[in-house]
Tab-separated table of C-alpha atoms in Angstrom:
chain	number	residue	atom	x	y	z
A	1	MET	CA	-80.448	92.430	-57.094
A	2	THR	CA	-81.897	95.124	-54.858
A	3	LEU	CA	-80.582	94.890	-51.295
A	4	LEU	CA	-83.338	95.443	-48.764
A	5	ARG	CA	-82.981	96.553	-45.190
A	6	GLY	CA	-81.792	93.642	-43.093
A	7	GLY	CA	-79.674	92.286	-45.935
A	8	LEU	CA	-82.568	90.658	-47.824
A	9	ALA	CA	-81.784	90.584	-51.556
A	10	LEU	CA	-84.713	91.225	-53.892
A	11	PRO	CA	-84.376	90.282	-57.590
A	12	ARG	CA	-84.809	93.127	-60.110
A	13	MET	CA	-88.111	91.640	-61.249
A	14	GLY	CA	-90.690	89.355	-59.694
A	15	LEU	CA	-93.816	87.520	-60.751
A	16	GLY	CA	-97.090	88.943	-59.520
A	17	CYS	CA	-99.313	85.927	-58.973
A	18	MET	CA	-102.679	87.663	-58.448
A	19	ASN	CA	-104.231	87.110	-61.843
A	20	LEU	CA	-103.745	83.356	-61.594
A	21	SER	CA	-106.638	83.415	-59.101
A	22	HIS	CA	-108.186	86.857	-58.948
A	23	ALA	CA	-109.333	90.129	-60.498
A	24	TYR	CA	-108.855	89.889	-64.258
A	25	GLY	CA	-111.821	87.972	-65.570
A	26	ILE	CA	-111.936	84.190	-65.384
A	27	PRO	CA	-108.714	82.810	-63.887
A	28	PRO	CA	-107.011	79.777	-65.415
A	29	SER	CA	-107.580	76.318	-64.022
A	30	GLU	CA	-105.471	75.290	-61.071
A	31	GLU	CA	-103.376	73.018	-63.260
A	32	ASP	CA	-102.789	75.761	-65.824
A	33	GLY	CA	-101.877	78.165	-63.041
A	34	LEU	CA	-99.430	75.647	-61.637
A	35	ALA	CA	-97.915	75.235	-65.086
A	36	VAL	CA	-97.191	78.986	-65.232
A	37	LEU	CA	-95.635	79.004	-61.758
A	38	ARG	CA	-93.519	75.926	-62.418
A	39	ALA	CA	-92.338	77.346	-65.742
A	40	ALA	CA	-91.338	80.517	-63.895
A	41	LEU	CA	-89.327	78.535	-61.369
A	42	ASP	CA	-87.736	76.440	-64.090
A	43	ASP	CA	-86.760	79.641	-65.935
A	44	GLY	CA	-85.052	81.026	-62.854
A	45	VAL	CA	-87.704	83.436	-61.566
A	46	THR	CA	-86.829	83.845	-57.889
A	47	HIS	CA	-89.423	86.288	-56.533
A	48	LEU	CA	-93.109	85.369	-56.219
A	49	ASP	CA	-95.700	87.826	-54.905
A	50	THR	CA	-99.092	86.737	-53.537
A	51	ALA	CA	-101.573	87.868	-50.854
A	52	THR	CA	-104.264	86.808	-48.408
A	53	LEU	CA	-106.822	88.626	-50.579
A	54	TYR	CA	-106.137	86.945	-53.899
A	55	GLY	CA	-108.835	84.443	-54.679
A	56	GLY	CA	-109.876	84.394	-51.028
A	57	GLY	CA	-106.663	82.526	-50.137
A	58	ARG	CA	-106.635	80.267	-53.169
A	59	ASN	CA	-103.672	82.054	-54.707
A	60	GLU	CA	-101.486	81.353	-51.678
A	61	GLU	CA	-102.555	77.707	-51.845
A	62	LEU	CA	-101.620	77.607	-55.539
A	63	VAL	CA	-98.230	79.187	-54.901
A	64	GLY	CA	-97.693	76.764	-52.038
A	65	ARG	CA	-98.322	73.809	-54.308
A	66	ALA	CA	-95.838	75.138	-56.854
A	67	LEU	CA	-93.206	75.601	-54.144
A	68	GLN	CA	-93.372	72.066	-52.777
A	69	GLY	CA	-89.792	70.852	-52.726
A	70	ARG	CA	-88.578	74.192	-54.136
A	71	ARG	CA	-89.099	76.659	-51.284
A	72	ASP	CA	-85.434	77.589	-51.083
A	73	GLU	CA	-85.414	78.766	-54.712
A	74	VAL	CA	-87.472	81.912	-54.166
A	75	LEU	CA	-87.950	85.061	-52.196
A	76	LEU	CA	-91.574	84.646	-51.172
A	77	ALA	CA	-93.747	87.706	-50.603
A	78	SER	CA	-97.312	87.857	-49.336
A	79	LYS	CA	-99.639	90.443	-47.827
A	80	GLY	CA	-102.232	90.836	-45.113
A	81	GLY	CA	-104.579	93.386	-43.671
A	82	MET	CA	-107.077	92.928	-46.508
A	83	GLU	CA	-109.124	89.793	-47.123
A	84	MET	CA	-112.410	88.472	-48.439
A	85	VAL	CA	-115.044	87.903	-45.745
A	86	ASP	CA	-118.303	86.355	-46.990
A	87	GLY	CA	-117.495	87.604	-50.478
A	88	VAL	CA	-116.772	91.165	-49.337
A	89	LYS	CA	-113.339	92.806	-49.275
A	90	VAL	CA	-112.448	93.883	-45.723
A	91	ILE	CA	-109.508	96.079	-44.730
A	92	ASP	CA	-108.465	95.291	-41.165
A	93	GLY	CA	-105.053	96.268	-39.826
A	94	ARG	CA	-105.591	95.449	-36.158
A	95	PRO	CA	-102.644	93.596	-34.640
A	96	ALA	CA	-104.739	90.565	-33.661
A	97	THR	CA	-106.072	90.279	-37.206
A	98	LEU	CA	-102.608	90.499	-38.744
A	99	ARG	CA	-101.275	87.785	-36.461
A	100	VAL	CA	-104.122	85.475	-37.449
A	101	GLN	CA	-103.671	86.244	-41.130
A	102	VAL	CA	-99.934	85.574	-41.098
A	103	ASP	CA	-100.524	82.178	-39.518
A	104	ALA	CA	-103.203	81.434	-42.102
A	105	SER	CA	-100.861	82.479	-44.935
A	106	LEU	CA	-98.116	80.232	-43.606
A	107	SER	CA	-100.566	77.342	-43.530
A	108	ARG	CA	-101.928	77.926	-47.032
A	109	LEU	CA	-98.438	78.366	-48.459
A	110	GLY	CA	-97.159	75.295	-46.627
A	111	VAL	CA	-94.105	77.134	-45.311
A	112	ASP	CA	-92.798	78.185	-41.910
A	113	HIS	CA	-91.454	81.570	-43.011
A	114	ILE	CA	-92.477	84.319	-45.463
A	115	ASP	CA	-89.508	86.384	-46.618
A	116	LEU	CA	-91.365	89.666	-47.197
A	117	TYR	CA	-94.801	90.430	-45.780
A	118	TYR	CA	-96.716	93.595	-46.687
A	119	LEU	CA	-99.518	95.454	-44.997
A	120	HIS	CA	-101.723	95.284	-48.087
A	121	ARG	CA	-103.647	98.447	-47.230
A	122	TRP	CA	-103.341	100.828	-44.337
A	123	ASP	CA	-106.471	100.508	-42.209
A	124	LYS	CA	-107.013	104.178	-41.475
A	125	SER	CA	-108.885	103.352	-38.279
A	126	VAL	CA	-105.703	101.839	-36.831
A	127	PRO	CA	-102.496	103.842	-36.299
A	128	ILE	CA	-99.905	102.655	-38.790
A	129	THR	CA	-97.439	102.171	-35.937
A	130	GLU	CA	-99.750	99.595	-34.338
A	131	SER	CA	-100.094	97.549	-37.520
A	132	VAL	CA	-96.371	97.721	-38.265
A	133	GLY	CA	-95.536	96.973	-34.642
A	134	ALA	CA	-97.546	93.765	-34.902
A	135	LEU	CA	-95.604	92.780	-38.011
A	136	ALA	CA	-92.349	93.574	-36.205
A	137	SER	CA	-93.315	91.092	-33.498
A	138	LEU	CA	-93.812	88.485	-36.231
A	139	VAL	CA	-90.322	89.231	-37.535
A	140	ASP	CA	-89.040	88.613	-34.012
A	141	ALA	CA	-90.994	85.349	-33.916
A	142	GLY	CA	-89.329	84.208	-37.153
A	143	LYS	CA	-92.594	83.989	-39.088
A	144	ILE	CA	-91.737	86.779	-41.534
A	145	GLY	CA	-88.391	88.107	-42.630
A	146	ALA	CA	-89.058	91.722	-43.549
A	147	ILE	CA	-91.924	94.224	-43.534
A	148	GLY	CA	-93.454	95.951	-46.525
A	149	LEU	CA	-96.262	98.455	-47.075
A	150	SER	CA	-98.589	98.775	-50.061
A	151	GLU	CA	-100.386	101.794	-51.551
A	152	VAL	CA	-99.052	104.203	-48.930
A	153	SER	CA	-97.881	107.807	-48.998
A	154	VAL	CA	-94.467	109.120	-48.033
A	155	LYS	CA	-95.987	110.544	-44.840
A	156	THR	CA	-97.317	107.118	-43.843
A	157	LEU	CA	-94.022	105.453	-44.738
A	158	HIS	CA	-92.162	107.833	-42.450
A	159	ALA	CA	-94.631	107.198	-39.617
A	160	ALA	CA	-94.282	103.434	-40.096
A	161	GLN	CA	-90.498	103.676	-39.913
A	162	GLU	CA	-90.867	104.943	-36.361
A	163	ALA	CA	-92.202	101.496	-35.425
A	164	ALA	CA	-89.927	99.191	-37.430
A	165	PRO	CA	-87.612	99.073	-40.462
A	166	ILE	CA	-89.523	98.949	-43.752
A	167	ALA	CA	-87.905	96.905	-46.518
A	168	ALA	CA	-90.242	97.555	-49.437
A	169	VAL	CA	-93.131	99.700	-50.580
A	170	GLN	CA	-95.417	98.156	-53.197
A	171	ASN	CA	-97.310	100.875	-55.036
A	172	GLU	CA	-98.746	100.994	-58.517
A	173	TYR	CA	-96.143	102.377	-60.923
A	174	SER	CA	-96.055	102.393	-64.700
A	175	LEU	CA	-95.854	104.861	-67.544
A	176	TRP	CA	-99.554	105.640	-67.085
A	177	SER	CA	-99.545	105.657	-63.250
A	178	ARG	CA	-96.801	108.059	-62.164
A	179	ASN	CA	-97.990	108.558	-58.573
A	180	PRO	CA	-94.670	107.389	-57.036
A	181	GLU	CA	-93.028	110.370	-58.752
A	182	LEU	CA	-94.886	112.627	-56.297
A	183	GLY	CA	-92.343	111.667	-53.647
A	184	MET	CA	-92.240	107.916	-53.094
A	185	LEU	CA	-89.694	107.184	-55.820
A	186	GLU	CA	-87.160	109.473	-54.190
A	187	ALA	CA	-88.108	108.639	-50.593
A	188	THR	CA	-87.531	104.924	-51.132
A	189	ARG	CA	-84.308	105.551	-53.032
A	190	ALA	CA	-82.976	107.750	-50.231
A	191	ALA	CA	-83.907	105.268	-47.513
A	192	GLY	CA	-82.581	102.149	-49.261
A	193	ILE	CA	-86.090	100.731	-49.606
A	194	ALA	CA	-87.282	98.745	-52.623
A	195	LEU	CA	-90.106	100.293	-54.627
A	196	VAL	CA	-92.018	97.273	-55.905
A	197	ALA	CA	-94.115	98.327	-58.897
A	198	PHE	CA	-97.396	96.496	-59.300
A	199	SER	CA	-99.418	96.714	-62.533
A	200	PRO	CA	-96.223	97.673	-64.415
A	201	VAL	CA	-97.846	97.193	-67.827
A	202	ALA	CA	-100.895	99.258	-66.851
A	203	ARG	CA	-103.303	96.379	-66.323
A	204	GLY	CA	-102.648	95.151	-69.857
A	205	PHE	CA	-102.903	98.525	-71.590
A	206	LEU	CA	-99.161	98.828	-72.236
A	207	SER	CA	-98.918	95.224	-73.397
A	208	ASP	CA	-101.568	96.094	-75.996
A	209	SER	CA	-103.704	93.196	-74.811
A	210	VAL	CA	-106.971	94.787	-73.743
A	211	GLY	CA	-108.767	95.315	-77.040
A	212	ASP	CA	-112.337	96.400	-76.300
A	213	PRO	CA	-112.973	96.936	-72.562
A	214	ALA	CA	-116.660	96.229	-73.183
A	215	ALA	CA	-115.650	92.650	-74.032
A	216	LEU	CA	-113.935	92.064	-70.671
A	217	ALA	CA	-115.412	89.366	-68.425
A	218	PRO	CA	-118.252	90.604	-66.195
A	219	LYS	CA	-116.198	90.453	-62.972
A	220	ASP	CA	-112.985	91.862	-64.434
A	221	ILE	CA	-111.942	94.706	-62.121
A	222	ARG	CA	-110.981	96.895	-65.078
A	223	ARG	CA	-114.659	97.353	-65.880
A	224	ALA	CA	-114.901	99.638	-62.838
A	225	MET	CA	-111.676	101.541	-63.551
A	226	PRO	CA	-112.128	104.977	-65.107
A	227	ARG	CA	-109.360	104.632	-67.688
A	228	PHE	CA	-111.199	101.708	-69.295
A	229	SER	CA	-114.587	103.445	-69.255
A	230	SER	CA	-116.393	104.590	-72.386
A	231	ASP	CA	-115.611	108.180	-71.359
A	232	ASN	CA	-111.841	107.695	-71.288
A	233	TRP	CA	-110.963	104.604	-73.298
A	234	PRO	CA	-111.151	106.197	-76.781
A	235	ALA	CA	-108.548	108.819	-75.823
A	236	ASN	CA	-106.304	106.205	-74.232
A	237	GLU	CA	-106.688	103.781	-77.138
A	238	ALA	CA	-105.599	106.586	-79.472
A	239	LEU	CA	-102.154	106.469	-77.837
A	240	LEU	CA	-101.568	102.849	-78.824
A	241	PRO	CA	-100.512	103.181	-82.486
A	242	ALA	CA	-97.615	105.455	-81.532
A	243	TRP	CA	-96.827	103.158	-78.572
A	244	ARG	CA	-96.644	100.126	-80.851
A	245	ALA	CA	-94.407	102.012	-83.257
A	246	LEU	CA	-92.073	103.060	-80.450
A	247	ALA	CA	-91.728	99.456	-79.268
A	248	ALA	CA	-91.013	98.336	-82.825
A	249	GLU	CA	-88.319	100.998	-83.084
A	250	ALA	CA	-86.810	99.679	-79.836
A	251	GLY	CA	-86.844	96.152	-81.259
A	252	CYS	CA	-89.042	94.751	-78.504
A	253	THR	CA	-92.675	94.162	-77.620
A	254	PRO	CA	-94.862	96.874	-76.053
A	255	ALA	CA	-94.819	95.055	-72.703
A	256	GLN	CA	-91.038	94.794	-72.768
A	257	LEU	CA	-90.677	98.502	-73.465
A	258	ALA	CA	-92.952	99.320	-70.513
A	259	LEU	CA	-90.847	97.128	-68.235
A	260	ALA	CA	-87.557	98.483	-69.586
A	261	TRP	CA	-88.758	102.017	-68.809
A	262	LEU	CA	-89.579	101.035	-65.226
A	263	LEU	CA	-86.246	99.289	-64.744
A	264	SER	CA	-84.545	102.493	-65.865
A	265	ARG	CA	-86.187	104.473	-63.063
A	266	GLY	CA	-83.697	103.241	-60.489
A	267	GLU	CA	-81.912	100.166	-59.207
A	268	HIS	CA	-84.383	100.030	-56.327
A	269	VAL	CA	-87.440	99.803	-58.623
A	270	VAL	CA	-88.695	96.203	-58.894
A	271	PRO	CA	-91.534	95.521	-61.366
A	272	ILE	CA	-93.777	92.515	-60.686
A	273	PRO	CA	-95.706	91.798	-63.901
A	274	GLY	CA	-98.373	89.146	-63.781
A	275	THR	CA	-99.597	86.801	-66.491
A	276	THR	CA	-101.592	83.645	-67.107
A	277	SER	CA	-99.451	82.708	-70.131
A	278	ILE	CA	-96.076	80.981	-70.167
A	279	ASP	CA	-95.198	82.758	-73.416
A	280	HIS	CA	-95.980	86.149	-71.896
A	281	LEU	CA	-94.055	85.201	-68.764
A	282	ARG	CA	-90.947	84.649	-70.858
A	283	GLU	CA	-91.596	87.790	-72.885
A	284	ASP	CA	-91.802	89.869	-69.698
A	285	PHE	CA	-88.643	88.526	-68.081
A	286	ALA	CA	-86.681	88.927	-71.302
A	287	ALA	CA	-86.971	92.671	-70.610
A	288	LEU	CA	-84.240	92.219	-68.008
A	289	SER	CA	-81.678	91.695	-70.758
A	290	LEU	CA	-82.856	94.477	-73.070
A	291	SER	CA	-80.722	97.491	-73.847
A	292	VAL	CA	-82.956	100.377	-74.894
A	293	ASP	CA	-81.614	103.767	-75.925
A	294	VAL	CA	-82.059	106.391	-73.217
A	295	GLY	CA	-83.542	108.829	-75.695
A	296	LEU	CA	-86.163	106.304	-76.739
A	297	LEU	CA	-87.078	105.666	-73.104
A	298	GLU	CA	-87.527	109.413	-72.650
A	299	ARG	CA	-89.842	109.471	-75.660
A	300	ALA	CA	-91.823	106.632	-74.128
A	301	GLY	CA	-92.170	108.674	-70.961
A	302	ASP	CA	-93.414	111.657	-72.953
A	303	LEU	CA	-95.906	109.600	-74.972
A	304	ILE	CA	-97.569	107.862	-72.023
A	305	ASP	CA	-97.747	109.985	-68.911
A	306	THR	CA	-100.105	111.792	-66.564
A	307	ASP	CA	-100.800	114.554	-69.084
A	308	THR	CA	-101.633	112.227	-71.985
A	309	VAL	CA	-103.602	109.511	-70.192
A	310	SER	CA	-107.317	110.097	-69.681
A	311	GLY	CA	-108.991	109.300	-66.357
A	312	PRO	CA	-107.843	108.693	-62.764
A	313	ARG	CA	-106.479	105.380	-61.461
A	314	TYR	CA	-109.559	104.464	-59.456
A	315	ALA	CA	-113.213	105.349	-59.076
A	316	PRO	CA	-114.018	107.267	-55.852
A	317	GLY	CA	-114.822	104.191	-53.736
A	318	PRO	CA	-111.603	102.254	-54.356
A	319	ALA	CA	-109.627	105.508	-54.322
A	320	SER	CA	-110.714	106.074	-50.724
A	321	GLU	CA	-109.058	102.791	-49.701
A	322	VAL	CA	-105.556	103.819	-50.740
A	323	ASP	CA	-103.165	106.264	-49.140
A	324	ALA	CA	-100.656	106.899	-51.930
A	325	GLU	CA	-100.204	110.393	-53.314
A	326	THR	CA	-102.519	111.307	-56.198
A	327	PHE	CA	-102.291	113.818	-59.022
A	328	GLU	CA	-105.903	114.739	-58.371
A	329	ASP	CA	-104.921	115.966	-54.911
A	330	PRO	CA	-101.107	115.996	-54.562
A	331	ALA	CA	-101.299	117.425	-51.031
């Protein structure tokens, strides 16, 4: 367990629920999505992560259905400040908007309290202290338990801490996305803040499940990501044979090795893999009990890293929406 500010205990791994409703091609049916969530609960998964954005609210509704009669079994995390409006993603961190969105999340989830609530993106037109101050008032009102930030820089984290305690930062972190190593990994460790790692298996790349990006569903978000483009994919795909061999040497699957590497980065690092498969769910969480040689983990870090991976995380448009440090412009 990772102890958050305020005494909130966060399990070492959580389930990212996004792809049950959003982003990666055609989501499963509601009943199949519920089956995954209920299997997770039955297997002892105690941290679920959702958001206002995912599926235009449908993901929170799905999670809420799964939690009926079982709310006390989980640490429930959601996010606001980014939502779908008439089919368009809108980032809005104004206090009034956040208050409305928290109430809407509570309603969709069917709960009276969300344990951990993130500002999904910093709205750069609103001072971070104003957005975080609004969330602090919702902590005081008992609607949320702790405040998190997502895709932020160390500078923004420090500014936010002037307004209220921050319990968690959720940034992308995996072998092929090392941006937290530009300062956030150490800043969160030093402050006693959880670093929640989304996309810990590199959007399927490190689980060796992508195949041909050209065959992805038309609305799959990876189609617009540079690392899956025809310019970069061949170089990235060329890393996979050695990656598979390294996982075989470790006696685990490629996804498990990716998660074991992340878990080794610090007790405060909390991966939240997502899946639409019960088998893959169990495969991912089995990584918690793996014992992988330190030397092999170091070799994994040398094989897949910023120098060996081709292409940036995001195309210019999406990149402009995030605040986290980048290797393209570390300053």
